[in-house]
Structures are given as structure tokens and as C-alpha cells.
Coordinates of C-alpha atoms and ligand atoms in Angstrom, one line a residue:
X1 CA -0.8 -2.7 34.9
X2 CA 2.2 -0.7 36.1
X3 CA 4.3 1.6 34.0
X4 CA 7.7 1.9 34.3
X5 CA 10.0 4.3 32.4
X6 CA 13.3 3.8 34.4
X7 CA 15.7 0.5 34.2
X8 CA 16.3 1.0 38.2
X9 CA 12.7 0.9 39.0
X10 CA 11.5 -1.9 36.7
X11 CA 14.8 -3.6 38.0
X12 CA 14.1 -3.5 41.5
X13 CA 10.3 -4.4 40.9
X14 CA 11.2 -7.4 38.8
X15 CA 13.6 -8.5 41.7
X16 CA 10.6 -9.0 44.3
X17 CA 8.7 -10.6 41.7
X18 CA 11.7 -13.1 41.4
X19 CA 12.0 -13.5 45.0
X20 CA 8.4 -14.4 45.3
X21 CA 9.0 -17.3 42.5
X22 CA 7.0 -15.5 39.8
X23 CA 8.1 -16.7 36.3
X24 CA 8.7 -13.5 33.9
X25 CA 7.5 -13.5 30.2
X26 CA 8.9 -10.6 27.9
X27 CA 7.5 -9.3 24.8
X28 CA 9.8 -6.4 23.2
X29 CA 8.0 -4.1 21.0
X30 CA 8.5 -0.9 19.2
X31 CA 4.8 0.1 19.8
X32 CA 1.9 1.1 17.5
X33 CA 0.4 -1.9 18.6
X34 CA -2.0 -4.8 16.7
X35 CA -2.9 -8.1 17.3
X36 CA 0.1 -9.8 16.3
X37 CA 1.8 -8.0 19.3
X38 CA -1.2 -9.0 21.5
X39 CA -0.9 -12.7 20.3
X40 CA 2.4 -12.6 21.8
X41 CA 1.6 -11.3 25.0
X42 CA -1.4 -13.8 25.2
X43 CA 1.3 -16.5 24.7
X44 CA 3.2 -15.0 27.5
X45 CA 0.4 -14.9 29.7
X46 CA -0.5 -18.4 29.4
X47 CA 3.2 -19.5 30.2
X48 CA 4.1 -17.1 32.8
X49 CA 2.9 -15.6 36.1
X50 CA 4.2 -12.1 34.9
X51 CA 4.2 -10.8 31.8
X52 CA 6.4 -7.7 30.8
X53 CA 6.0 -5.8 27.3
X54 CA 8.4 -3.1 26.2
X55 CA 7.6 -0.3 23.8
X56 CA 10.8 1.2 22.4
X57 CA 11.3 2.6 18.8
X58 CA 14.9 1.6 19.0
X59 CA 17.0 4.3 17.4
X60 CA 20.2 2.1 16.4
X61 CA 18.2 -0.4 14.1
X62 CA 17.0 2.1 11.7
X63 CA 19.7 2.3 8.7
X64 CA 17.2 4.7 7.3
X65 CA 16.7 8.0 9.6
X66 CA 13.2 8.8 7.8
X67 CA 11.8 5.5 8.6
X68 CA 13.1 6.2 12.5
X69 CA 11.4 9.6 12.1
X70 CA 8.4 8.4 10.6
X71 CA 7.7 5.2 12.7
X72 CA 4.2 5.2 13.9
X73 CA 3.6 6.0 17.7
X74 CA 0.3 5.4 19.1
X75 CA 1.1 5.2 23.1
X76 CA -2.3 5.9 24.6
X77 CA -4.3 3.6 22.5
X78 CA -1.2 0.8 23.0
X79 CA -1.9 1.6 26.8
X80 CA -5.5 0.6 26.3
X81 CA -4.7 -2.2 24.3
X82 CA -2.2 -3.9 26.9
X83 CA -4.6 -3.1 29.8
X84 CA -7.3 -4.6 28.0
X85 CA -5.2 -7.9 27.4
X86 CA -4.2 -8.4 31.0
X87 CA -0.5 -6.9 30.5
X88 CA 1.2 -7.0 34.1
X89 CA 4.2 -4.4 33.2
X90 CA 4.8 -2.0 30.6
X91 CA 8.4 -0.7 30.3
X92 CA 8.3 2.9 28.2
X93 CA 11.9 3.9 28.5
X94 CA 12.8 7.1 26.8
X95 CA 16.1 6.6 24.4
X96 CA 18.9 7.9 27.3
X97 CA 17.7 4.9 30.0
X98 CA 18.6 2.3 27.0
X99 CA 21.6 4.4 25.8
X100 CA 23.0 6.7 28.5
X101 CA 26.1 7.1 27.2
X102 CA 24.6 8.0 23.7
X103 CA 23.6 5.6 20.8
X104 CA 26.9 5.9 19.0
X105 CA 28.6 3.7 21.8
X106 CA 27.7 0.4 20.6
X107 CA 29.0 -3.1 21.0
X108 CA 29.8 -5.7 18.0
X109 CA 28.1 -9.1 17.8
X110 CA 29.9 -11.8 15.8
X111 CA 26.4 -13.0 14.4
X112 CA 28.2 -14.3 11.1
X113 CA 26.5 -15.2 7.9
X114 CA 23.1 -14.0 9.0
X115 CA 24.5 -10.3 8.7
X116 CA 25.2 -10.8 5.1
X117 CA 22.2 -12.0 3.7
X118 CA 18.3 -10.9 3.5
X119 CA 17.4 -8.2 5.9
X120 CA 21.2 -8.0 6.9
X121 CA 22.3 -7.7 3.5
X122 CA 19.5 -4.6 2.5
X123 CA 19.5 -3.1 5.9
X124 CA 23.8 -2.7 6.9
X125 CA 23.8 -2.4 10.8
X126 CA 20.0 -3.2 11.5
X127 CA 21.0 -6.4 13.4
X128 CA 23.8 -5.0 15.2
X129 CA 21.3 -2.3 16.4
X130 CA 18.7 -5.1 17.2
X131 CA 21.4 -7.2 19.2
X132 CA 22.5 -4.0 21.2
X133 CA 18.9 -2.9 22.5
X134 CA 17.9 -6.4 23.0
X135 CA 21.0 -7.5 25.3
X136 CA 20.2 -4.3 27.3
X137 CA 16.5 -5.0 27.5
X138 CA 17.1 -8.7 28.5
X139 CA 19.8 -7.4 31.1
X140 CA 17.1 -5.2 32.5
X141 CA 14.1 -7.7 32.5
X142 CA 16.0 -11.0 32.6
X143 CA 13.0 -12.8 31.6
X144 CA 12.5 -16.8 31.6
X145 CA 10.9 -16.6 28.4
X146 CA 11.0 -14.3 25.4
X147 CA 8.2 -14.0 23.0
X148 CA 9.0 -12.9 19.5
X149 CA 7.2 -13.1 16.0
X150 CA 8.2 -15.1 13.1
X151 CA 6.9 -12.5 10.7
X152 CA 10.5 -11.4 11.8
X153 CA 12.1 -14.6 10.7
X154 CA 15.8 -13.6 10.8
X155 CA 15.6 -11.6 13.5
X156 CA 14.4 -14.7 15.6
X157 CA 17.6 -16.4 14.3
X158 CA 19.7 -13.4 15.2
X159 CA 18.1 -13.3 18.6
X160 CA 18.9 -17.1 19.2
X161 CA 22.6 -16.5 18.2
X162 CA 22.3 -13.3 20.6
X163 CA 21.2 -15.4 23.4
X164 CA 24.3 -18.2 23.0
X165 CA 26.6 -15.1 22.7
X166 CA 25.2 -14.0 26.1
X167 CA 25.6 -17.7 27.4
X168 CA 21.7 -17.0 28.5
X169 CA 19.4 -19.7 29.5
X170 CA 16.3 -17.3 28.6
X171 CA 14.0 -19.4 26.4
X172 CA 13.2 -17.8 23.1
X173 CA 9.3 -18.7 21.8
X174 CA 8.8 -18.4 18.2
X175 CA 5.2 -17.2 17.6
X176 CA 3.1 -17.6 14.2
X177 CA 2.4 -14.7 12.1
X178 CA -1.1 -12.9 12.6
X179 CA -2.7 -11.7 9.3
X180 CA -5.5 -9.6 8.4
X181 CA -8.3 -11.1 6.7
X182 CA -7.0 -10.5 3.0
X183 CA -3.6 -12.2 4.1
X184 CA -1.7 -9.3 4.7
X185 CA 0.8 -9.7 7.8
X186 CA 0.1 -7.4 10.6
X187 CA 2.5 -4.7 11.0
X188 CA 3.0 -1.3 12.7
X189 CA 4.1 0.0 9.4
X190 CA 0.9 -0.9 7.6
X191 CA -0.4 2.0 9.3
X192 CA 1.6 4.8 7.0
X193 CA 0.2 3.0 4.0
X194 CA -2.4 5.1 2.1
X195 CA -5.5 3.2 0.8
X196 CA -4.1 2.2 -2.8
X197 CA -0.7 1.0 -1.1
X198 CA -2.9 -0.9 1.5
X199 CA -4.9 -2.9 -1.3
X200 CA -1.6 -3.5 -3.4
X201 CA 0.3 -4.7 0.1
X202 CA -1.9 -7.8 -0.1
X203 CA 0.1 -9.1 -3.2
X204 CA 3.2 -10.0 -0.9
X205 CA 1.1 -12.6 0.7
X206 CA -0.3 -13.7 -2.6
X207 CA 3.2 -13.9 -4.0
X208 CA 4.2 -16.2 -0.9
X209 CA 1.1 -18.1 -1.3
X210 CA 1.8 -18.6 -4.9
X211 CA 5.2 -20.0 -4.2
X212 CA 3.7 -22.4 -1.5
X213 CA 1.3 -23.8 -4.1
X214 CA 4.1 -24.0 -7.1
X215 CA 7.4 -25.1 -5.3
X216 CA 8.7 -28.3 -6.7
X217 CA 12.1 -29.9 -6.1
X218 CA 14.8 -28.6 -8.4
X219 CA 16.2 -25.0 -9.2
X220 CA 14.1 -22.2 -7.8
X221 CA 14.9 -19.4 -9.9
X222 CA 11.8 -19.6 -12.1
X223 CA 9.5 -19.6 -8.9
X224 CA 11.1 -16.5 -7.5
X225 CA 10.9 -14.5 -10.5
X226 CA 7.2 -15.2 -11.1
X227 CA 6.7 -14.3 -7.6
X228 CA 9.0 -11.1 -8.4
X229 CA 6.6 -10.2 -11.4
X230 CA 3.3 -10.4 -9.3
X231 CA 5.0 -7.5 -7.1
X232 CA 6.5 -5.6 -9.8
X233 CA 2.7 -5.5 -11.5
X234 CA 1.7 -3.8 -8.4
X235 CA 4.1 -1.2 -8.0
X236 CA 6.5 -2.8 -5.7
X237 CA 10.1 -2.0 -5.6
X238 CA 11.7 -5.3 -4.4
X239 CA 14.7 -5.8 -2.2
X240 CA 14.4 -9.7 -2.3
X241 CA 12.3 -12.7 -3.3
X242 CA 14.1 -15.6 -2.0
X243 CA 14.0 -19.2 -0.8
X244 CA 16.1 -20.4 2.1
X245 CA 16.5 -23.4 4.5
X246 CA 14.0 -23.0 7.1
X247 CA 16.8 -23.8 9.6
X248 CA 19.9 -22.3 8.6
X249 CA 18.7 -19.4 6.2
X250 CA 21.4 -20.5 3.6
X251 CA 19.3 -19.5 0.2
X252 CA 18.3 -22.4 -1.9
X253 CA 18.9 -22.1 -5.5
X254 CA 18.1 -25.7 -6.0
X255 CA 15.6 -27.7 -3.7
X256 CA 16.2 -31.4 -3.0
X257 CA 12.6 -31.8 -2.1
X258 CA 13.7 -32.9 1.6
X259 CA 15.0 -30.1 3.5
X260 CA 13.0 -27.6 5.4
X261 CA 12.4 -24.3 3.4
X262 CA 10.9 -20.7 3.3
X263 CA 9.8 -18.1 1.1
X264 CA 10.8 -14.5 2.1
X265 CA 10.1 -11.3 0.6
X266 CA 11.2 -7.7 1.2
X267 CA 9.5 -5.2 -1.1
X268 CA 8.5 -1.3 -1.1
X269 CA 5.3 0.3 -1.6
X270 CA 6.6 3.7 -2.5
X271 CA 8.5 4.6 0.6
X272 CA 7.1 1.8 2.9
X273 CA 9.3 -1.4 3.3
X274 CA 7.1 -4.5 4.3
X275 CA 8.4 -7.9 5.0
X276 CA 6.9 -11.5 5.0
X277 CA 7.7 -15.1 4.9
X278 CA 6.2 -18.4 4.6
X279 CA 6.8 -22.0 5.1
X280 CA 7.0 -23.7 1.6
X281 CA 8.0 -27.5 2.4
X282 CA 5.4 -28.3 5.1
X283 CA 2.0 -28.1 3.6
X284 CA 0.2 -29.6 6.6
Ligands
LIG1 P1 7.9 -4.7 16.4 O1 7.1 -3.8 17.1 O2 7.3 -4.6 15.1 O3 9.4 -4.5 16.3 O4 7.3 -6.3 16.7 C1 7.7 -6.7 18.0 C2 7.4 -7.9 18.0 O5 6.1 -8.6 17.3 C3 8.5 -9.1 17.1 O6 9.1 -10.0 17.7 C4 7.5 -9.4 15.9 O7 8.2 -10.3 15.3 C5 6.4 -9.6 16.5 N1 5.4 -9.5 15.3 C6 5.2 -8.3 14.4 N2 4.3 -8.4 13.6 C7 3.3 -9.6 14.1 C8 2.3 -10.2 13.4 N3 2.1 -10.1 12.4 N4 2.1 -11.6 14.0 C9 2.9 -11.9 15.3 N5 4.0 -11.4 15.7 C10 4.4 -10.2 15.2

């Protein structure tokens, strides 16, 4: 594996690879890698001759500065994991490479409705930060294929919109969520949970499973309240428990029994914010 810290070096290296006809797959991450990240990498390795993974904790997407300061960093272990999985290139730039003019200089993206609901509503500015870093990273890496996780469902939709705004022909692959044996969605933030919080955290996936088992056509309010009560009984502070159209993320107050829907939860165990989602309508 080759490690690059400077944009220019990576750009030159990838140009040579492109000249040789190699297809490039890209897995952007913020590090503290787990099997969920590695599954994206494996998907990329199957479909591309060269896989680039980036590790960059993007300051502009943290609406809470404390969350940024405390974001886990395990770079040495990450490098070992990437080597073991056969990653070709690691891009690990400092903030000044990605934001040479400082982090205040940000472009604004018209992502419409997506910015006003769910993560957009509860983390003001978050998706603008995500778009800013992703446009910069995509301009540097210029991949053929981009691999992102459905765990961040709304983020995938934002990136789809960003690719339209950029008039890009990069193909976005949305990969399934990897879970711990007890159902908890793998996440770098899980490292920050103490043993009690870690145990309670499984209730998020239990509440989503409950919604999946009990959803019926008609109004969704009672079901959302029942799921919220499960979380509250286990010390969660809830940002949202919602049901939304799986294609548009329009919130669904009454389900017609036909449209594809997903359940989404964001909730805190003390100061650690966790998110997860589940497909509710496709029960195969
Ligand atoms: P992050 O490092 O949290 O920014 O995540 C980097 C990429 O990994 C994003 O596209 C995430 O959606 C994806 N990801 C995070 N957790 C998981 C998981 N448990 N399963 C699959 N993909 C994931």
C-alpha cells in the first residue's frame, strides 16, 4: 500500500494509473476503521483495478466542536487493517491540503429538501461540510466508482445530488450496513461508548426491528411512538424516530402499503450520538 499526504503527489500517481487503463474505486472515510469500512473496500477491490481509501476527519461537517475534538483516531491500527485487506492507496491528508484557504472558505450547495429533514435538521451545516469535502476529494481522486454505506442513508442521497450538481459520471455504490453480532450498526463512534452505554446501544437496532415487524398500512405515529418509548426506557435522548420514503426521504405520516419505506433513528447515549436505519417495506 502506498500512503500519500499531499494532493499533488496523489494526483500524479493516479494519472499514471489512469494512463495505464486502471479503473479507480474510492472509499472515503474518517478513520477509526471497522469491518463496515472494510466491506466497502472489498466491494471496491472486486470491481476496480485500483482502490483508494481516504482517512480525513473533516472539520467542516461537525456541527458540534466537541464531537470533532473527541472523534476517535486509530491511524496505526487503520494502516494495518488496510494493508491486510489489500488496499492499494491510502490518502491521509492534513487539513491544510484539503482546505488550503482555511475552513471558513466554503462553497454552498443547493441540496434542497434533504437539508431540512432528519440529519439536515438536527445537524445544521453538516451536509454542506460533507459536500465541500467530498467535492474536493472527488476532484483529487477522480474515481470511476465511489463506495459509501447505507448506514448513512441520507448522506448517500446527498452525495447522489452532489454528483448531479458536479455533472459527474462517477458511479455511486451504496453498500449494506455491517452490524455487530447483537445488531448494533458498526460505527467509529461505538469506540466511545462505555460498557453500559454499549449494552444499551443495541436498543436502536431492536427498535428498528420492532418497526419492521409491526409496520402496517395506515398512520405511522403510534409505531414511531412505541419505538421511541423503547429508546427512552434505555436512557436514550432522541433526535428523531421517523419513517420516510426510501427513494425521496419524504416523511411518511400514513403509509399506503405500497411505497418503499425505511425507518430511521438518531439518538444519544449520553454525549454519543448514534444513527441507524432499516428497510421497512421490503421484507424478503
Ligand atoms: P465514516 O468513517 O463514519 O465517515 O464512514 C465512512 C464510510 O463508511 C461511509 O460511507 C459510511 O456510510 C460507511 N460506513 C460506516 N459504518 C458502516 C457500516 N456499519 N457498514 C457499512 N458501511 C459503513
